[in-house]
Short mmCIF file of C-alpha atoms and ligand atoms in Angstrom, two decimals:
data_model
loop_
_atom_site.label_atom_id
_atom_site.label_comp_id
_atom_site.label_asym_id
_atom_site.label_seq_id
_atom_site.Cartn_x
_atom_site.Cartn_y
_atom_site.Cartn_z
CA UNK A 18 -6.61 -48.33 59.62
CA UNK A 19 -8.20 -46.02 56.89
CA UNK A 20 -6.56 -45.76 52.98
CA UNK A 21 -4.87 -42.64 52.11
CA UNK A 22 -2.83 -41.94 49.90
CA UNK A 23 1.38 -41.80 50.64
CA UNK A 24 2.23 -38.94 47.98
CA UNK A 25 6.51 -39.23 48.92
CA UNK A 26 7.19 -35.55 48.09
CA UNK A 27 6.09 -32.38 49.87
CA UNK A 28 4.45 -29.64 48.06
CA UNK A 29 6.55 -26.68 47.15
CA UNK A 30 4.99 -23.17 44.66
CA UNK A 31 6.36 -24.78 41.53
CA UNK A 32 4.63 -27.76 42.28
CA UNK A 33 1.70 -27.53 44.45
CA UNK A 34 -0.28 -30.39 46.05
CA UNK A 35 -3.97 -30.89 45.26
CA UNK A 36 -6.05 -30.80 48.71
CA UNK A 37 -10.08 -30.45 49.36
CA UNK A 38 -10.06 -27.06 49.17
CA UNK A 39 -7.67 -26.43 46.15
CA UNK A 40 -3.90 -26.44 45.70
CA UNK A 41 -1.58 -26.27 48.43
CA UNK A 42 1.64 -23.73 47.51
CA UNK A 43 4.08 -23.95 49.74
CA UNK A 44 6.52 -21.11 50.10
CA UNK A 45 10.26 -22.00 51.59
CA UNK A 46 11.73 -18.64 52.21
CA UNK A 47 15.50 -19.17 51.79
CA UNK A 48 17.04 -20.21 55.99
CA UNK A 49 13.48 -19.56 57.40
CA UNK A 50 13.13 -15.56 56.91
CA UNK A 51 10.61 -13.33 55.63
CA UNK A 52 11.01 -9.36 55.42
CA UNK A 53 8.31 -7.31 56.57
CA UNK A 54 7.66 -6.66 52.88
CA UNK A 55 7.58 -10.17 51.87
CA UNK A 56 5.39 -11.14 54.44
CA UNK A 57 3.00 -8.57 53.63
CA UNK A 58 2.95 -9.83 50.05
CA UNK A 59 2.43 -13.41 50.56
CA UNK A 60 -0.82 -12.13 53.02
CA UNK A 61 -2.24 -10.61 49.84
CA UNK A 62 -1.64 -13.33 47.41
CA UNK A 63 -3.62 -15.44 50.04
CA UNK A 64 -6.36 -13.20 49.98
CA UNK A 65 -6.81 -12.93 46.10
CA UNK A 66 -5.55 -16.29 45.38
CA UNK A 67 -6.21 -18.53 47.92
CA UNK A 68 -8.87 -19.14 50.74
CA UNK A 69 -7.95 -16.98 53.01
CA UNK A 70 -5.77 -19.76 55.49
CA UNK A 71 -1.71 -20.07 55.78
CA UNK A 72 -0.60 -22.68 57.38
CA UNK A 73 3.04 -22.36 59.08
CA UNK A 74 4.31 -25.94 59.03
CA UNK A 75 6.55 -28.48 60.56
CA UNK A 76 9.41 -27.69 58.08
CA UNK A 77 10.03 -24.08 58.57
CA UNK A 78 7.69 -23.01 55.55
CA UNK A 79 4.50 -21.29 54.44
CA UNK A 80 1.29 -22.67 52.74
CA UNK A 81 -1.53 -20.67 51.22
CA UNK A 82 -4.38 -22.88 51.17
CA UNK A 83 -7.39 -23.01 48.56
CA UNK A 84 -5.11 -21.52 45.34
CA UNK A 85 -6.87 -22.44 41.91
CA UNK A 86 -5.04 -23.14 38.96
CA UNK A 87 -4.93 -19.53 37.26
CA UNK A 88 -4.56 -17.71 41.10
CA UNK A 89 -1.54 -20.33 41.00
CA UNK A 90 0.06 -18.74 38.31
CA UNK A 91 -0.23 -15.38 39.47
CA UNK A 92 1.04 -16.15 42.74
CA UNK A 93 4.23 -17.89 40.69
CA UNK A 94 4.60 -14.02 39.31
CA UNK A 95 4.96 -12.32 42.57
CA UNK A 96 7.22 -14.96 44.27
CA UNK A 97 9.43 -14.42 41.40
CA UNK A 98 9.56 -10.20 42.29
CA UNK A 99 10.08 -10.71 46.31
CA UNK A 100 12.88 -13.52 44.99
CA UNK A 101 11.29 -16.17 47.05
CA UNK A 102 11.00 -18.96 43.55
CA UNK A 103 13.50 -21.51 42.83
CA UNK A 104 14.70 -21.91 39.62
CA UNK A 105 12.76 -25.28 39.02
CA UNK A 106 10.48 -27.72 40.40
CA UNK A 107 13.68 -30.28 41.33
CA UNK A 108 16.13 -27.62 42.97
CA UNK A 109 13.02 -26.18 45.09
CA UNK A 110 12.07 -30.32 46.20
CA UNK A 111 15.77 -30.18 47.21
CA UNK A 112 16.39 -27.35 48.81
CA UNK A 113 14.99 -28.72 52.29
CA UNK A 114 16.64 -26.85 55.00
CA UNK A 115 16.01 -25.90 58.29
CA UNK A 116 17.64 -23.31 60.35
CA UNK A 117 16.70 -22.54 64.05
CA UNK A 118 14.97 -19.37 63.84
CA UNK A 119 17.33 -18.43 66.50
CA UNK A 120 20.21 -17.94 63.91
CA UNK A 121 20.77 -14.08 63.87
CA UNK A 122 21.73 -13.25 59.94
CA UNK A 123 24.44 -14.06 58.85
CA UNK A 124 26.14 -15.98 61.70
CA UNK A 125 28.09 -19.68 61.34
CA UNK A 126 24.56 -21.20 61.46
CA UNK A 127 23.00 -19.10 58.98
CA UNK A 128 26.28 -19.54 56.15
CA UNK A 129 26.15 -23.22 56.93
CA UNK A 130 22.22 -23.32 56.11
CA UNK A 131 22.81 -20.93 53.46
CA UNK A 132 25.93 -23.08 52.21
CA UNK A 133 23.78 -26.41 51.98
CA UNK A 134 20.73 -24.46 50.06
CA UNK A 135 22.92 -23.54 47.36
CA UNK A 136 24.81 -26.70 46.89
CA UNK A 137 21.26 -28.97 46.71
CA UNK A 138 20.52 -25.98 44.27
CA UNK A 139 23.21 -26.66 42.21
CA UNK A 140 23.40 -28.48 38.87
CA UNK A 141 25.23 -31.49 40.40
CA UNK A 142 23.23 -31.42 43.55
CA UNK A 143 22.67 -35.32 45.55
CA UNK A 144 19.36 -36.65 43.81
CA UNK A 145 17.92 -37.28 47.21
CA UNK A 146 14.23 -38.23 48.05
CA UNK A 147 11.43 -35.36 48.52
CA UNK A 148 11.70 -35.75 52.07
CA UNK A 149 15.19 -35.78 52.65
CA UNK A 150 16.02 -32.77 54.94
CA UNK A 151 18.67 -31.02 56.98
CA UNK A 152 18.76 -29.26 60.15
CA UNK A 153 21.31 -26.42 61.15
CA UNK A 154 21.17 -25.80 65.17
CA UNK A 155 22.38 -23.34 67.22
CA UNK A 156 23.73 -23.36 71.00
CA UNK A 157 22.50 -24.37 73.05
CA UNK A 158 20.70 -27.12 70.43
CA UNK A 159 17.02 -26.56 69.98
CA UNK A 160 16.64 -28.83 67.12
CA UNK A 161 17.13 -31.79 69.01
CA UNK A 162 13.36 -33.10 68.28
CA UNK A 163 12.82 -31.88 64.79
CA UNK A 164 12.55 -34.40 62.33
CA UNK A 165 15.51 -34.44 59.68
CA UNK A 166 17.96 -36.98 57.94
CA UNK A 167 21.47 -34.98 58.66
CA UNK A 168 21.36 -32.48 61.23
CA UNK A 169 24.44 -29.80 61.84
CA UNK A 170 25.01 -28.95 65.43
CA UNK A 171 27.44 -26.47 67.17
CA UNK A 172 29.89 -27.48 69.64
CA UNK A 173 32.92 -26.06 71.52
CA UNK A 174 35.47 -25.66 68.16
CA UNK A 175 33.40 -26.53 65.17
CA UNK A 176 30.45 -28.54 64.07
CA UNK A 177 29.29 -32.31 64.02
CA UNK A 178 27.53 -33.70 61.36
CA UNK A 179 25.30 -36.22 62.06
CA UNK A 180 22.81 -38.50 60.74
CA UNK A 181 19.69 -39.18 61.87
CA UNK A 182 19.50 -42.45 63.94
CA UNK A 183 23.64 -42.39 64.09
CA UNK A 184 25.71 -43.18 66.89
CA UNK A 185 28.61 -41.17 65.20
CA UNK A 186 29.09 -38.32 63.02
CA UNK A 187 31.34 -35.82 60.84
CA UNK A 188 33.33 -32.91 62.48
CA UNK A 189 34.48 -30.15 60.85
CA UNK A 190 36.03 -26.67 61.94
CA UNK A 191 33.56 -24.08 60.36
CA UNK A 192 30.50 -23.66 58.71
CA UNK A 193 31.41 -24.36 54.95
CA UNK A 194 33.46 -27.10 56.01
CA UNK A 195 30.35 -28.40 58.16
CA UNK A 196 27.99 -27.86 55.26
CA UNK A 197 30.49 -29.57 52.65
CA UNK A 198 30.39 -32.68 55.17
CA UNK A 199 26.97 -32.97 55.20
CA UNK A 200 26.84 -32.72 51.70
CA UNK A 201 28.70 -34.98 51.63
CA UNK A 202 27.17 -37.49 53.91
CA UNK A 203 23.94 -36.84 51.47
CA UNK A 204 25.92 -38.20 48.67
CA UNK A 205 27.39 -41.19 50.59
CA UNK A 206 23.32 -41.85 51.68
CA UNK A 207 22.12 -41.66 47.96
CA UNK A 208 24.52 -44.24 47.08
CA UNK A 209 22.56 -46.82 48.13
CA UNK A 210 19.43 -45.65 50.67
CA UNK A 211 17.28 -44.62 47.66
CA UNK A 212 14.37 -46.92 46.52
CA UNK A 213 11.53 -46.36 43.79
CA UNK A 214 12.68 -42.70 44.70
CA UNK A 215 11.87 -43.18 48.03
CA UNK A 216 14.31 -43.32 51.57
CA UNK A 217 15.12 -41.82 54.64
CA UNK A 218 18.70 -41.76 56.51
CA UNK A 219 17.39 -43.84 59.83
CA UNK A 220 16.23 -46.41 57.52
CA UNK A 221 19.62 -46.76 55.26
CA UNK A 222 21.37 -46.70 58.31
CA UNK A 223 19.59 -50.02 59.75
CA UNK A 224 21.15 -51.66 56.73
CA UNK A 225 24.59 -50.20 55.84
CA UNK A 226 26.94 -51.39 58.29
CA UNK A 227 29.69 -49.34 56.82
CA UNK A 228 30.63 -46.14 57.52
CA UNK A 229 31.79 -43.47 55.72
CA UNK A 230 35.28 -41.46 56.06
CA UNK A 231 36.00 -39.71 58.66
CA UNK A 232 33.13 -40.71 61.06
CA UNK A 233 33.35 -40.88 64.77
CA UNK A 234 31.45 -42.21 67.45
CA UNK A 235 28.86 -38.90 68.45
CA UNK A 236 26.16 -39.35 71.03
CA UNK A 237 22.89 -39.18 68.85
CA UNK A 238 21.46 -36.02 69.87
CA UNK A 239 19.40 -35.25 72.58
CA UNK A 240 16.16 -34.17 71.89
CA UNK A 241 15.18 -31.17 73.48
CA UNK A 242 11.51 -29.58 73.91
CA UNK A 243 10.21 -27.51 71.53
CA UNK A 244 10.67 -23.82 72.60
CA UNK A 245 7.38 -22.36 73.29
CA UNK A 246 5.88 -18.88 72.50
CA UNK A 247 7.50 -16.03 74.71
CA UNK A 248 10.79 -13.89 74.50
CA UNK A 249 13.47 -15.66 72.38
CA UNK A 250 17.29 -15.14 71.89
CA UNK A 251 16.34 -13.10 69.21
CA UNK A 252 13.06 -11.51 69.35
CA UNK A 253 9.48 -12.98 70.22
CA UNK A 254 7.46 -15.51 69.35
CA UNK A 255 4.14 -16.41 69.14
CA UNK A 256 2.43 -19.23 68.69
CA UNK A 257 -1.01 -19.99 66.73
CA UNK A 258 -3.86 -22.70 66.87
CA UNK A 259 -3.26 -25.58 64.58
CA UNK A 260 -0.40 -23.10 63.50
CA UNK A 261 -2.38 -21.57 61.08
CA UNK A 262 -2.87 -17.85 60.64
CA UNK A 263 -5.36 -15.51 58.84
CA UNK A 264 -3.46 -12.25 56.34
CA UNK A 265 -4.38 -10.04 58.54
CA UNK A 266 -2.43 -11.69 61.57
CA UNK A 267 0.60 -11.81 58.80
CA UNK A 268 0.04 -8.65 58.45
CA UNK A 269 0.13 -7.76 61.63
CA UNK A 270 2.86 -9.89 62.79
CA UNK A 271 4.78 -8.11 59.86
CA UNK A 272 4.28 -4.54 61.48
CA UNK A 273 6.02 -5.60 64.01
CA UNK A 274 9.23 -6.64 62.20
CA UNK A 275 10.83 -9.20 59.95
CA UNK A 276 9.84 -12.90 60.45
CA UNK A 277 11.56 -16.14 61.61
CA UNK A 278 9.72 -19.32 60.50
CA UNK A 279 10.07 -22.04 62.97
CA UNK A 280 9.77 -25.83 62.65
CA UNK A 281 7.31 -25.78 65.80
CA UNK A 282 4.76 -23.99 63.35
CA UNK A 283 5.26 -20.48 65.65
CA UNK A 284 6.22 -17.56 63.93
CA UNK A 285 9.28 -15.68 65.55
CA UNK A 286 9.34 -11.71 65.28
CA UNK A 287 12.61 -10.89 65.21
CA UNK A 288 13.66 -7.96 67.42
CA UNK A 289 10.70 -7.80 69.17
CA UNK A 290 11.01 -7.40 72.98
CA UNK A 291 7.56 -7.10 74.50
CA UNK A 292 4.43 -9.18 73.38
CA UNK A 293 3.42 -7.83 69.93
CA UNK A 294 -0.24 -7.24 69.77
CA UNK A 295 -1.59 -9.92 66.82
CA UNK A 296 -5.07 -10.16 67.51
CA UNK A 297 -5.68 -14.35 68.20
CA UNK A 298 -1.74 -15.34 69.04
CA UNK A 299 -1.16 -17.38 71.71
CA UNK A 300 1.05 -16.10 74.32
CA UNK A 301 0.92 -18.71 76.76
CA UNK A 302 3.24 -21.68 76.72
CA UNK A 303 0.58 -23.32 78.87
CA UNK A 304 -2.31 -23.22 76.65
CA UNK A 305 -3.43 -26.50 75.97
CA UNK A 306 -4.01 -25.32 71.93
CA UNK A 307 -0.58 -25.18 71.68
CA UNK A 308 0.07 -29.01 72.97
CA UNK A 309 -2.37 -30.56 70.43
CA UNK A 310 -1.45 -31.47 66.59
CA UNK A 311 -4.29 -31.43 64.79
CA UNK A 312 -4.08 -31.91 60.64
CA UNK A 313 -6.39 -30.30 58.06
CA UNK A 314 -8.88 -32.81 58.47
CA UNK A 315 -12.52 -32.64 57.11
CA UNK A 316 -13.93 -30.69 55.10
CA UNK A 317 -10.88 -29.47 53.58
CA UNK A 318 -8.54 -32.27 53.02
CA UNK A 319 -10.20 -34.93 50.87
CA UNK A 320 -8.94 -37.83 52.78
CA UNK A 321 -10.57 -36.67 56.28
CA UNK A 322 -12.15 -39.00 57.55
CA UNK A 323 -13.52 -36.23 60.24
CA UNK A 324 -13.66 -32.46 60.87
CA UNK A 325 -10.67 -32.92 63.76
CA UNK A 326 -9.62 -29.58 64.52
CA UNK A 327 -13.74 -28.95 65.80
CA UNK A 328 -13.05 -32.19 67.59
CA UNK A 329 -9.80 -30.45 69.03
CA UNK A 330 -11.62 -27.36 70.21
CA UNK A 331 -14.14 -29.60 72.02
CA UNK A 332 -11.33 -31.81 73.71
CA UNK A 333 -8.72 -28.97 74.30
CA UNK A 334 -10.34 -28.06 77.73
CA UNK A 335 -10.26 -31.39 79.65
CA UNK A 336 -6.25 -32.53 78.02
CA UNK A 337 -4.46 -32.99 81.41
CA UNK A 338 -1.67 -30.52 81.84
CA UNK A 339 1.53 -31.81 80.08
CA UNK A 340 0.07 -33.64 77.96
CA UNK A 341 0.16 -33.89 74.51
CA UNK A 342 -2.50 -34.96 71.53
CA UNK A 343 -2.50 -35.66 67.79
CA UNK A 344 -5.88 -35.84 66.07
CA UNK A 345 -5.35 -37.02 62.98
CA UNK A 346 -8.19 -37.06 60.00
CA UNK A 347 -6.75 -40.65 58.22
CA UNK A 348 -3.87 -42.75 58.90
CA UNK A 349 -1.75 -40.47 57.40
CA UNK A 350 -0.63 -38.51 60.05
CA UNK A 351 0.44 -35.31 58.49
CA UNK A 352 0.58 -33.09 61.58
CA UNK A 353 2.73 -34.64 63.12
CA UNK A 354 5.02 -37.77 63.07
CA UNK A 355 6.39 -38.57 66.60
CA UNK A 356 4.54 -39.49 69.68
CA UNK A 357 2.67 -38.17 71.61
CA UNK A 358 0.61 -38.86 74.58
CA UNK A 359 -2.58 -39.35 72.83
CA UNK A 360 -3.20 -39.97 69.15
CA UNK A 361 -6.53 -39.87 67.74
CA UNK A 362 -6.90 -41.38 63.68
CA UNK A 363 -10.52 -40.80 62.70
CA UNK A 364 -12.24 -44.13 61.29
CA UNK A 365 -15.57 -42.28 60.48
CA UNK A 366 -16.54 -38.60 61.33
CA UNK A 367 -17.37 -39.74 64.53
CA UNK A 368 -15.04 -42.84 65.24
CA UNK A 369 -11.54 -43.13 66.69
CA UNK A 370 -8.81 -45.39 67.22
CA UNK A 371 -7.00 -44.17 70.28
CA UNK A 372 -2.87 -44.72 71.01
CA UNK A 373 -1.64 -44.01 73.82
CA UNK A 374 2.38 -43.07 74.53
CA UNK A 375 3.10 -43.81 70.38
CA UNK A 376 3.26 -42.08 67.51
CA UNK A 377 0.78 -42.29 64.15
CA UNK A 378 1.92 -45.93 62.99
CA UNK A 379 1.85 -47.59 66.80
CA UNK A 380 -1.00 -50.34 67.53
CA UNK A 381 -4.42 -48.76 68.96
CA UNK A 382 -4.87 -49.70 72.12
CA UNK A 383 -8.82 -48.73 71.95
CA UNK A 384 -10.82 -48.88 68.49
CA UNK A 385 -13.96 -47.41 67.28
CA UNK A 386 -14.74 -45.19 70.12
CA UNK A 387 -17.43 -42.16 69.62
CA UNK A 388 -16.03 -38.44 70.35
CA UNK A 389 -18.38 -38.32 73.26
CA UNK A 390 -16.35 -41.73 74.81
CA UNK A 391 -12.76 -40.58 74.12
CA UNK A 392 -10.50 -40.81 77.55
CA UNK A 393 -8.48 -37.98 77.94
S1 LIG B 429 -3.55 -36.72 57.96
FE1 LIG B 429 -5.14 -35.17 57.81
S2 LIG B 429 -4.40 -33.64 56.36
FE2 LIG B 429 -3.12 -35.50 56.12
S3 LIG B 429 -4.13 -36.63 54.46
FE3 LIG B 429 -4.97 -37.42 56.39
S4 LIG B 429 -6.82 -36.21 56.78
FE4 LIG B 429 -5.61 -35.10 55.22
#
């Protein structure tokens, strides 16, 4: 396996991550939504202030790629006027929520998400890891497969609160109750699932054989297959290569209405009830872009190991139907963290260890193999 380097924290606008090509800001618009006017916005600072690439990611968020230090602080200015900047560094870390995208405003899913944002906001918010999330579903539950540590789920009367890797759960009758319990259940985690700063909630929960108040045997949840692009509950959505966009296709999407960021890096256009013309989308569930996770790599990420989204471009034609691939530029495996049918780490710029049925950390079944040899 290749070095690289386990950072523990995701990178947020206050506190940006350094990459190959410059800082990466990442932009968590509060439950997921951007106005037309906001998305516009961010498209320009990305065109004076970064490279010119946005990257819609696994949490729900925005990145503008390729920001230097005093494009940074600019950028800082204008999140401030579209009200899109936490008040610090630690309540922005914190504030890790995501909503399904198909949450109209305002409804039981959308106060619960909101409820939770504000509370690990607050001044005597759960000191919880940089990873730590939640996840606020609606019904039927599309969040099933999204990574998360306590995920919020509709049922017939109420909500269950559950953690990730539980049998069992919290209930609670509405949305602030559910988002008080889960809360809650963060507190009851940092107690004692918190190391060197570090911990997630399926890990803890290996250990701690108590429970906390009030659980109840839950089933764990099921997970369910990310929704692809095509007409949603609430509008449309598209989906993108890599999920990365260009300004102009923010721009574009933005013409056609406010956004919904989704955690399976599409963007959702709310309201929209045909196909919305954004030059390069892809509206076919079947295209075989859409199946393959594929990180920064090489040359912009300075822990590539190889330029894997060309790679991806090459292999995208023969990957049999269904299936799905990672191509990963190091060990790392920031594109994606489940399994998949194949996963690719790059050794060398043109050498790959090859997994089949696993995810990132799973044994290589085949080592060393040349892009030209790779079994699809
Ligand atoms: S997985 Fe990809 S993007 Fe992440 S550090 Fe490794 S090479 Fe860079």
């Amino acid at each position: 396996m290749s070095g690289f380097e386990i950072k523990g924290w995701c990178p947020g606008a206050l506190r940006p991550m350094a990459s190959g090509d410059g800082l990466v800001l990442r932009i968590r618009a509060p439950n997921g939504r951007l106005t037309p006017d906001q998305a516009r916005s961010i498209a320009g600072l990305s065109r004076r202030h970064g490279n010119g690439l946005i990257d819609l990611t696994s949490r729900a968020n925005l990145q503008l790629r390729g920001v230097g230090a005093a494009g940074h602080l600019a950028a800082l200015d204008a999140l401030v006027e579209m009200g899109l900047l936490d008040p610090d560094a630690g309540a922005e870390s914190r504030r890790n929520v995501i909503l399904s995208p198909f949450a109209p405003v305002d409804s039981p899913a959308w106060q619960a998400a909101a409820a939770i944002a504000r509370a690990m906001t607050s001044g005597d918010a759960p000191q919880l890891p940089g990873k730590f999330g939640f996840a606020v579903d609606t019904a039927p539950w599309v969040l099933g497969a999204v990574p998360c540590d306590i995920r919020l789920r509709p049922v017939d009367r109420g909500w269950q609160v559950v953690p990730d890797g539980g049998d069992w759960g919290l209930t609670a009758p509405d949305p602030a109750s559910a988002a008080a319990s889960a809360i809650a259940l963060a507190r009851w985690f940092a107690q004692g699932g918190i190391h060197d700063g570090r911990g997630r909630m399926r890990g803890y929960l290996r250990r701690q054989p108590d429970l906390p108040q009030g659980a109840a045997p839950m089933a764990a949840p099921d997970p369910a297959d990310a929704p692809g692009p095509g007409p949603a509950p609430n509008g449309w959505m598209l989906g993108f290569a890599f999920g990365q966009i260009t300004p102009a296709q923010l721009e574009a999407c933005a013409d056609a209405g406010a956004l919904r960021l989704t955690p399976w890096r599409a963007l959702l256009i709310e309201g929209a009830d045909a196909l919305p013309p954004i030059p390069g989308a892809i509206p076919d569930p079947e295209n075989p872009l859409l199946r393959i996770h594929a990180c920064t790599g090489a040359p912009a990420c300075s822990q590539a190991l190889a330029d894997v989204r060309a790679l991806a471009r090459v292999l995208a034609p023969r990957l049999a139907s269904g299936h799905s691939l990672h191509l990963s530029g190091c060990a790392k495996g920031c594109a994606h963290q489940g399994r998949a049918d194949l996963t690719l780490i790059a050794q060398a710029p043109d050498r790959f260890d090859l997994i089949r049925d696993g995810d990132i950390h799973a044994a290589p079944t085949r080592t060393g193999l040349r892009a030209a040899d790779i079994p699809l």
